[in-house]
PDB file of C-alpha atoms in Angstrom:
ATOM      1  CA  MET A   1     -15.479 -17.848  -2.470  1.00  0.00           C
ATOM      2  CA  GLY A   2     -11.733 -17.932  -2.013  1.00  0.00           C
ATOM      3  CA  ILE A   3      -8.592 -15.865  -1.666  1.00  0.00           C
ATOM      4  CA  THR A   4      -5.338 -15.424  -3.547  1.00  0.00           C
ATOM      5  CA  PHE A   5      -2.284 -15.184  -1.313  1.00  0.00           C
ATOM      6  CA  ASN A   6       1.316 -14.939  -2.451  1.00  0.00           C
ATOM      7  CA  GLY A   7       0.155 -15.462  -6.040  1.00  0.00           C
ATOM      8  CA  ILE A   8      -1.770 -18.737  -5.432  1.00  0.00           C
ATOM      9  CA  HIS A   9      -5.550 -19.167  -5.152  1.00  0.00           C
ATOM     10  CA  SER A  10      -6.999 -21.211  -2.292  1.00  0.00           C
ATOM     11  CA  SER A  11      -8.956 -23.400  -4.738  1.00  0.00           C
ATOM     12  CA  ASN A  12      -5.631 -24.899  -5.902  1.00  0.00           C
ATOM     13  CA  PHE A  13      -5.583 -26.761  -2.574  1.00  0.00           C
ATOM     14  CA  GLY A  14      -9.282 -27.686  -2.589  1.00  0.00           C
ATOM     15  CA  LEU A  15      -9.996 -25.111   0.111  1.00  0.00           C
ATOM     16  CA  GLY A  16     -13.278 -23.309   0.625  1.00  0.00           C
ATOM     17  CA  ALA A  17     -12.988 -19.965   2.392  1.00  0.00           C
ATOM     18  CA  LYS A  18     -15.101 -17.576   4.450  1.00  0.00           C
ATOM     19  CA  VAL A  19     -13.570 -14.141   4.988  1.00  0.00           C
ATOM     20  CA  ILE A  20     -14.395 -11.870   7.922  1.00  0.00           C
ATOM     21  CA  ARG A  21     -13.329  -8.257   7.405  1.00  0.00           C
ATOM     22  CA  PRO A  22     -13.495  -5.455   9.956  1.00  0.00           C
ATOM     23  CA  LEU A  23     -15.192  -2.298   8.732  1.00  0.00           C
ATOM     24  CA  LEU A  24     -12.306  -0.218  10.122  1.00  0.00           C
ATOM     25  CA  PRO A  25      -8.928  -1.326  11.508  1.00  0.00           C
ATOM     26  CA  GLY A  26      -8.959   1.177  14.380  1.00  0.00           C
ATOM     27  CA  ASN A  27      -6.533   3.970  15.222  1.00  0.00           C
ATOM     28  CA  SER A  28      -3.671   4.250  17.684  1.00  0.00           C
ATOM     29  CA  ASP A  29      -5.370   7.173  19.440  1.00  0.00           C
ATOM     30  CA  ALA A  30      -4.328   8.275  22.920  1.00  0.00           C
ATOM     31  CA  TYR A  31      -6.643   9.858  25.483  1.00  0.00           C
ATOM     32  CA  ILE A  32      -5.326  11.819  28.440  1.00  0.00           C
ATOM     33  CA  ASP A  33      -7.488  12.549  31.484  1.00  0.00           C
ATOM     34  CA  VAL A  34      -6.657  15.886  33.090  1.00  0.00           C
ATOM     35  CA  HIS A  35      -7.622  16.557  36.700  1.00  0.00           C
ATOM     36  CA  GLY A  36     -10.309  19.208  36.946  1.00  0.00           C
ATOM     37  CA  ARG A  37     -11.262  18.967  33.277  1.00  0.00           C
ATOM     38  CA  ALA A  38     -14.471  17.449  31.965  1.00  0.00           C
ATOM     39  CA  GLY A  39     -13.726  14.576  29.613  1.00  0.00           C
ATOM     40  CA  SER A  40     -10.376  13.660  28.107  1.00  0.00           C
ATOM     41  CA  ILE A  41      -7.963  15.186  25.609  1.00  0.00           C
ATOM     42  CA  LEU A  42      -7.595  13.273  22.349  1.00  0.00           C
ATOM     43  CA  PHE A  43      -4.203  12.836  20.704  1.00  0.00           C
ATOM     44  CA  PRO A  44      -5.126  11.371  17.301  1.00  0.00           C
ATOM     45  CA  GLY A  45      -3.075   8.434  16.074  1.00  0.00           C
ATOM     46  CA  LYS A  46      -2.653   6.643  12.761  1.00  0.00           C
ATOM     47  CA  PRO A  47      -4.559   3.575  11.518  1.00  0.00           C
ATOM     48  CA  LYS A  48      -3.523   0.276  13.096  1.00  0.00           C
ATOM     49  CA  ASP A  49      -2.827  -2.976  11.261  1.00  0.00           C
ATOM     50  CA  ARG A  50      -5.920  -4.624   9.795  1.00  0.00           C
ATOM     51  CA  PHE A  51      -6.626  -8.198  10.995  1.00  0.00           C
ATOM     52  CA  ILE A  52      -8.509 -10.363   8.474  1.00  0.00           C
ATOM     53  CA  PRO A  53      -9.562 -13.834   9.720  1.00  0.00           C
ATOM     54  CA  VAL A  54     -10.224 -16.410   7.005  1.00  0.00           C
ATOM     55  CA  GLU A  55     -12.064 -19.649   7.835  1.00  0.00           C
ATOM     56  CA  PHE A  56     -10.960 -22.521   5.572  1.00  0.00           C
ATOM     57  CA  GLY A  57     -12.601 -25.901   5.035  1.00  0.00           C
ATOM     58  CA  PHE A  58     -11.555 -28.943   2.993  1.00  0.00           C
ATOM     59  CA  MET A  59     -12.507 -32.603   2.483  1.00  0.00           C
ATOM     60  CA  PRO A  60     -10.016 -34.779   0.553  1.00  0.00           C
ATOM     61  CA  GLY A  61     -10.823 -38.313  -0.564  1.00  0.00           C
ATOM     62  CA  SER A  62      -8.711 -40.303   1.917  1.00  0.00           C
ATOM     63  CA  ARG A  63      -6.850 -40.046   5.230  1.00  0.00           C
ATOM     64  CA  GLY A  64      -3.495 -40.204   3.466  1.00  0.00           C
ATOM     65  CA  LEU A  65      -4.491 -37.412   1.120  1.00  0.00           C
ATOM     66  CA  PHE A  66      -5.728 -35.404   4.100  1.00  0.00           C
ATOM     67  CA  ARG A  67      -2.244 -35.101   5.580  1.00  0.00           C
ATOM     68  CA  LEU A  68      -0.671 -34.396   2.186  1.00  0.00           C
ATOM     69  CA  LYS A  69      -3.084 -31.499   1.670  1.00  0.00           C
ATOM     70  CA  VAL A  70      -2.280 -30.133   5.136  1.00  0.00           C
ATOM     71  CA  TRP A  71       1.423 -29.935   4.308  1.00  0.00           C
ATOM     72  CA  GLU A  72       0.680 -28.292   0.967  1.00  0.00           C
ATOM     73  CA  PHE A  73      -1.349 -25.363   2.240  1.00  0.00           C
ATOM     74  CA  SER A  74       0.684 -24.925   5.431  1.00  0.00           C
ATOM     75  CA  GLY A  75       3.676 -24.281   3.164  1.00  0.00           C
ATOM     76  CA  TRP A  76       1.562 -21.881   1.108  1.00  0.00           C
ATOM     77  CA  LEU A  77       0.475 -19.820   4.113  1.00  0.00           C
ATOM     78  CA  ASN A  78       3.902 -19.668   5.777  1.00  0.00           C
ATOM     79  CA  THR A  79       5.861 -16.633   4.527  1.00  0.00           C
ATOM     80  CA  GLU A  80       8.709 -14.580   5.963  1.00  0.00           C
ATOM     81  CA  GLU A  81       7.389 -11.266   4.668  1.00  0.00           C
ATOM     82  CA  ARG A  82       4.001  -9.737   4.050  1.00  0.00           C
ATOM     83  CA  LYS A  83       2.558 -10.754   0.686  1.00  0.00           C
ATOM     84  CA  ILE A  84      -0.347  -9.625  -1.471  1.00  0.00           C
ATOM     85  CA  LEU A  85      -3.757 -10.903  -0.332  1.00  0.00           C
ATOM     86  CA  ILE A  86      -6.685 -10.710  -2.775  1.00  0.00           C
ATOM     87  CA  ILE A  87     -10.242 -11.623  -1.798  1.00  0.00           C
ATOM     88  CA  ASP A  88     -12.534 -12.879  -4.552  1.00  0.00           C
ATOM     89  CA  ASP A  89     -15.428 -10.519  -3.815  1.00  0.00           C
ATOM     90  CA  GLU A  90     -13.223  -7.391  -3.973  1.00  0.00           C
ATOM     91  CA  PRO A  91     -11.981  -7.250  -7.562  1.00  0.00           C
ATOM     92  CA  GLY A  92      -9.557  -4.420  -8.196  1.00  0.00           C
ATOM     93  CA  LYS A  93      -8.333  -4.224  -4.595  1.00  0.00           C
ATOM     94  CA  TYR A  94      -5.688  -6.039  -2.562  1.00  0.00           C
ATOM     95  CA  TYR A  95      -4.210  -6.134   0.929  1.00  0.00           C
ATOM     96  CA  ILE A  96      -0.622  -6.743   2.035  1.00  0.00           C
ATOM     97  CA  GLY A  97      -0.321  -9.127   4.977  1.00  0.00           C
ATOM     98  CA  LYS A  98       1.113 -12.178   6.707  1.00  0.00           C
ATOM     99  CA  VAL A  99      -0.481 -14.993   8.714  1.00  0.00           C
ATOM    100  CA  GLU A 100      -0.438 -14.110  12.421  1.00  0.00           C
ATOM    101  CA  ASP A 101       0.371 -16.592  15.221  1.00  0.00           C
ATOM    102  CA  GLN A 102      -0.344 -20.323  15.407  1.00  0.00           C
ATOM    103  CA  VAL A 103      -3.032 -21.870  13.200  1.00  0.00           C
ATOM    104  CA  ASP A 104      -4.931 -24.776  14.768  1.00  0.00           C
ATOM    105  CA  LEU A 105      -6.429 -27.533  12.622  1.00  0.00           C
ATOM    106  CA  GLU A 106      -9.700 -29.324  13.452  1.00  0.00           C
ATOM    107  CA  GLN A 107     -10.318 -32.764  11.923  1.00  0.00           C
ATOM    108  CA  ALA A 108     -13.502 -34.819  11.900  1.00  0.00           C
ATOM    109  CA  TYR A 109     -12.971 -37.968   9.810  1.00  0.00           C
ATOM    110  CA  LEU A 110     -12.108 -36.550   6.375  1.00  0.00           C
ATOM    111  CA  LEU A 111     -13.432 -33.052   7.094  1.00  0.00           C
ATOM    112  CA  GLY A 112     -10.871 -30.440   8.096  1.00  0.00           C
ATOM    113  CA  LYS A 113     -11.191 -26.779   9.016  1.00  0.00           C
ATOM    114  CA  PHE A 114      -8.987 -24.044  10.378  1.00  0.00           C
ATOM    115  CA  THR A 115      -8.852 -20.260  10.686  1.00  0.00           C
ATOM    116  CA  ALA A 116      -5.843 -18.232   9.550  1.00  0.00           C
ATOM    117  CA  THR A 117      -5.702 -14.571  10.573  1.00  0.00           C
ATOM    118  CA  PHE A 118      -3.830 -12.280   8.201  1.00  0.00           C
ATOM    119  CA  ARG A 119      -2.219  -9.248   9.816  1.00  0.00           C
ATOM    120  CA  CYS A 120      -2.285  -6.662   7.051  1.00  0.00           C
ATOM    121  CA  GLU A 121      -1.303  -3.084   6.459  1.00  0.00           C
ATOM    122  CA  PRO A 122      -4.238  -0.795   7.324  1.00  0.00           C
ATOM    123  CA  PHE A 123      -5.177   0.041   3.750  1.00  0.00           C
ATOM    124  CA  ALA A 124      -6.661  -1.799   0.824  1.00  0.00           C
ATOM    125  CA  TYR A 125      -4.825  -0.902  -2.379  1.00  0.00           C
ATOM    126  CA  GLY A 126      -5.766  -0.667  -6.037  1.00  0.00           C
ATOM    127  CA  PRO A 127      -3.747  -0.923  -9.261  1.00  0.00           C
ATOM    128  CA  GLU A 128      -1.118   1.761  -9.783  1.00  0.00           C
ATOM    129  CA  GLN A 129      -2.444   4.730 -11.773  1.00  0.00           C
ATOM    130  CA  THR A 130      -0.311   6.614 -14.302  1.00  0.00           C
ATOM    131  CA  THR A 131      -0.923  10.066 -15.796  1.00  0.00           C
ATOM    132  CA  GLU A 132       1.298  12.136 -18.089  1.00  0.00           C
ATOM    133  CA  PHE A 133       1.673  15.909 -17.845  1.00  0.00           C
ATOM    134  CA  THR A 134       0.529  17.939 -20.839  1.00  0.00           C
ATOM    135  CA  ASP A 135       2.022  21.430 -21.291  1.00  0.00           C
ATOM    136  CA  ASP A 136       3.568  21.079 -17.810  1.00  0.00           C
ATOM    137  CA  ALA A 137       0.223  20.622 -16.069  1.00  0.00           C
ATOM    138  CA  VAL A 138      -2.036  17.730 -15.119  1.00  0.00           C
ATOM    139  CA  THR A 139      -5.117  16.984 -13.050  1.00  0.00           C
ATOM    140  CA  VAL A 140      -4.841  13.691 -11.182  1.00  0.00           C
ATOM    141  CA  ASN A 141      -8.045  12.077  -9.932  1.00  0.00           C
ATOM    142  CA  ASN A 142      -7.224  10.067  -6.797  1.00  0.00           C
ATOM    143  CA  LEU A 143      -9.698   7.163  -7.000  1.00  0.00           C
ATOM    144  CA  GLY A 144      -9.174   6.037  -3.403  1.00  0.00           C
ATOM    145  CA  SER A 145     -10.764   7.267  -0.181  1.00  0.00           C
ATOM    146  CA  GLN A 146      -7.404   8.151   1.434  1.00  0.00           C
ATOM    147  CA  ILE A 147      -4.459  10.388   0.604  1.00  0.00           C
ATOM    148  CA  ALA A 148      -1.846   8.769  -1.644  1.00  0.00           C
ATOM    149  CA  PRO A 149       1.853   9.644  -2.087  1.00  0.00           C
ATOM    150  CA  PRO A 150       2.772  10.278  -5.752  1.00  0.00           C
ATOM    151  CA  ARG A 151       5.922   9.340  -7.677  1.00  0.00           C
ATOM    152  CA  PHE A 152       7.313  11.507 -10.467  1.00  0.00           C
ATOM    153  CA  SER A 153       9.372  10.264 -13.412  1.00  0.00           C
ATOM    154  CA  VAL A 154      11.097  13.085 -15.291  1.00  0.00           C
ATOM    155  CA  ILE A 155      12.999  13.119 -18.595  1.00  0.00           C
ATOM    156  CA  PHE A 156      14.656  16.436 -19.424  1.00  0.00           C
ATOM    157  CA  THR A 157      14.376  17.639 -23.005  1.00  0.00           C
ATOM    158  CA  ALA A 158      16.346  20.842 -22.406  1.00  0.00           C
ATOM    159  CA  ALA A 159      18.860  22.238 -19.932  1.00  0.00           C
ATOM    160  CA  ALA A 160      17.523  23.662 -16.649  1.00  0.00           C
ATOM    161  CA  THR A 161      18.945  24.864 -13.333  1.00  0.00           C
ATOM    162  CA  GLU A 162      16.004  23.622 -11.240  1.00  0.00           C
ATOM    163  CA  TRP A 163      12.792  21.608 -11.319  1.00  0.00           C
ATOM    164  CA  LYS A 164       9.641  22.213  -9.302  1.00  0.00           C
ATOM    165  CA  VAL A 165       6.264  20.498  -9.055  1.00  0.00           C
ATOM    166  CA  ALA A 166       3.506  22.324  -7.182  1.00  0.00           C
ATOM    167  CA  LEU A 167       0.160  21.293  -5.721  1.00  0.00           C
ATOM    168  CA  SER A 168      -1.625  24.489  -4.670  1.00  0.00           C
ATOM    169  CA  THR A 169       0.797  26.256  -2.282  1.00  0.00           C
ATOM    170  CA  GLU A 170       2.940  23.171  -1.578  1.00  0.00           C
ATOM    171  CA  TYR A 171       5.792  22.189  -3.835  1.00  0.00           C
ATOM    172  CA  ILE A 172       8.894  20.050  -4.262  1.00  0.00           C
ATOM    173  CA  ARG A 173      11.962  21.808  -5.697  1.00  0.00           C
ATOM    174  CA  VAL A 174      15.200  20.229  -6.896  1.00  0.00           C
ATOM    175  CA  VAL A 175      18.169  22.466  -7.764  1.00  0.00           C
ATOM    176  CA  HIS A 176      20.606  20.873 -10.213  1.00  0.00           C
ATOM    177  CA  ALA A 177      22.391  21.599 -13.491  1.00  0.00           C
ATOM    178  CA  PHE A 178      20.087  19.422 -15.579  1.00  0.00           C
ATOM    179  CA  GLN A 179      21.045  18.597 -19.158  1.00  0.00           C
ATOM    180  CA  SER A 180      18.930  17.327 -22.024  1.00  0.00           C
ATOM    181  CA  GLY A 181      18.582  13.547 -21.658  1.00  0.00           C
ATOM    182  CA  ASP A 182      18.895  13.529 -17.858  1.00  0.00           C
ATOM    183  CA  SER A 183      16.347  11.503 -15.896  1.00  0.00           C
ATOM    184  CA  MET A 184      15.006  12.018 -12.393  1.00  0.00           C
ATOM    185  CA  GLU A 185      12.773  10.091  -9.990  1.00  0.00           C
ATOM    186  CA  VAL A 186      11.051  11.792  -7.049  1.00  0.00           C
ATOM    187  CA  ASN A 187       9.291   9.375  -4.702  1.00  0.00           C
ATOM    188  CA  ILE A 188       7.094  11.034  -2.082  1.00  0.00           C
ATOM    189  CA  ALA A 189       6.473   7.751  -0.213  1.00  0.00           C
ATOM    190  CA  THR A 190      10.175   7.089   0.443  1.00  0.00           C
ATOM    191  CA  GLY A 191      11.465  10.664   0.240  1.00  0.00           C
ATOM    192  CA  ALA A 192      14.014   9.630  -2.386  1.00  0.00           C
ATOM    193  CA  VAL A 193      15.341  11.845  -5.179  1.00  0.00           C
ATOM    194  CA  LEU A 194      17.400  10.094  -7.865  1.00  0.00           C
ATOM    195  CA  ILE A 195      19.075  11.820 -10.802  1.00  0.00           C
ATOM    196  CA  ASN A 196      20.273   9.477 -13.553  1.00  0.00           C
ATOM    197  CA  GLY A 197      19.811   6.596 -11.100  1.00  0.00           C
ATOM    198  CA  THR A 198      21.997   8.132  -8.375  1.00  0.00           C
ATOM    199  CA  GLN A 199      20.732   9.504  -5.071  1.00  0.00           C
ATOM    200  CA  ALA A 200      20.691  13.289  -5.130  1.00  0.00           C
ATOM    201  CA  MET A 201      19.195  14.278  -1.786  1.00  0.00           C
ATOM    202  CA  ASP A 202      21.606  17.212  -1.487  1.00  0.00           C
ATOM    203  CA  ASP A 203      19.921  18.785  -4.524  1.00  0.00           C
ATOM    204  CA  LEU A 204      16.533  18.880  -2.804  1.00  0.00           C
ATOM    205  CA  ASP A 205      15.480  22.303  -1.526  1.00  0.00           C
ATOM    206  CA  TRP A 206      14.845  21.031   2.001  1.00  0.00           C
ATOM    207  CA  GLN A 207      14.024  24.419   3.513  1.00  0.00           C
ATOM    208  CA  ASN A 208      11.092  25.132   1.246  1.00  0.00           C
ATOM    209  CA  SER A 209       9.961  21.809  -0.220  1.00  0.00           C
ATOM    210  CA  ARG A 210       6.974  19.916   1.224  1.00  0.00           C
ATOM    211  CA  PHE A 211       6.416  16.269   0.396  1.00  0.00           C
ATOM    212  CA  PHE A 212       2.692  16.527  -0.349  1.00  0.00           C
ATOM    213  CA  ASN A 213       0.140  13.765  -0.905  1.00  0.00           C
ATOM    214  CA  LEU A 214      -2.710  13.486  -3.394  1.00  0.00           C
ATOM    215  CA  ALA A 215      -6.072  14.069  -1.709  1.00  0.00           C
ATOM    216  CA  PRO A 216      -9.080  11.928  -2.689  1.00  0.00           C
ATOM    217  CA  GLY A 217     -10.615  13.400  -5.822  1.00  0.00           C
ATOM    218  CA  SER A 218      -9.112  16.027  -8.113  1.00  0.00           C
ATOM    219  CA  ASN A 219      -5.518  17.294  -7.706  1.00  0.00           C
ATOM    220  CA  SER A 220      -4.040  19.946 -10.041  1.00  0.00           C
ATOM    221  CA  LEU A 221      -0.251  19.822 -10.471  1.00  0.00           C
ATOM    222  CA  VAL A 222       2.026  22.279 -12.291  1.00  0.00           C
ATOM    223  CA  ILE A 223       5.683  21.969 -13.376  1.00  0.00           C
ATOM    224  CA  THR A 224       8.164  24.851 -13.611  1.00  0.00           C
ATOM    225  CA  PRO A 225      10.219  25.883 -15.462  1.00  0.00           C
ATOM    226  CA  THR A 226       8.084  25.107 -18.492  1.00  0.00           C
ATOM    227  CA  ASP A 227       9.069  23.345 -21.705  1.00  0.00           C
ATOM    228  CA  VAL A 228      12.160  21.600 -20.294  1.00  0.00           C
ATOM    229  CA  CYS A 229      10.916  18.093 -19.441  1.00  0.00           C
ATOM    230  CA  ALA A 230       8.386  15.308 -19.894  1.00  0.00           C
ATOM    231  CA  VAL A 231       6.850  14.148 -16.625  1.00  0.00           C
ATOM    232  CA  THR A 232       4.774  11.137 -15.593  1.00  0.00           C
ATOM    233  CA  VAL A 233       3.056  10.937 -12.196  1.00  0.00           C
ATOM    234  CA  LYS A 234       2.121   7.606 -10.625  1.00  0.00           C
ATOM    235  CA  TYR A 235       0.221   6.727  -7.472  1.00  0.00           C
ATOM    236  CA  THR A 236      -1.474   3.737  -5.842  1.00  0.00           C
ATOM    237  CA  PRO A 237      -5.046   4.418  -4.618  1.00  0.00           C
ATOM    238  CA  ARG A 238      -5.771   3.447  -1.023  1.00  0.00           C
ATOM    239  CA  TRP A 239      -8.960   2.717   0.916  1.00  0.00           C
ATOM    240  CA  LEU A 240      -9.554   2.448   4.659  1.00  0.00           C
TER     241      LEU A 240
END
């Protein structure tokens, strides 16, 4: 088994790999003990970073080649930013992480081994999913086990004074003098609203809009006013 990190598979360096994954990354919960009260009060937190140790082993053909290989995969593992990490036995999912702390190398003749711990975002992610609205409505099936923020791409086919997308009682409303041919992007994850490529946060109905997420399973979305735009919704499924 192996891993792909930053677009390169570990087998390219002659590395064998054993991956140890925690079942859950843990939460940043806080517990407060109150005098005179039985037990503690829980203040729930969010998921912590996920630490994934990977044990690597290699055996090149000579001592000179040993050191050359070391420099090759040390350069591969050293990144400034978090990169995509894919583990062979989890097809269709990926993590986003960076090697944490110092990595020590053990050498016995021509046999080398080391453990690199990747500090990753809490979630595993899947490929981005895309669904188009039909008659201003759509049902999006969130394939992941966690909520996921959607992104909306809108092309106006007629003039309108506002645009609203609703999920049950929650909605996002943008008030603008839209013309046929205008485009708009609404990104729930970043909170950005762009009209024709330009930020238009002032057009967002801040008092009433709620930046909702897609729950695991079925989510029914509706656009109003009707018959004025073509809309595509995208999201990335997440697992914990």
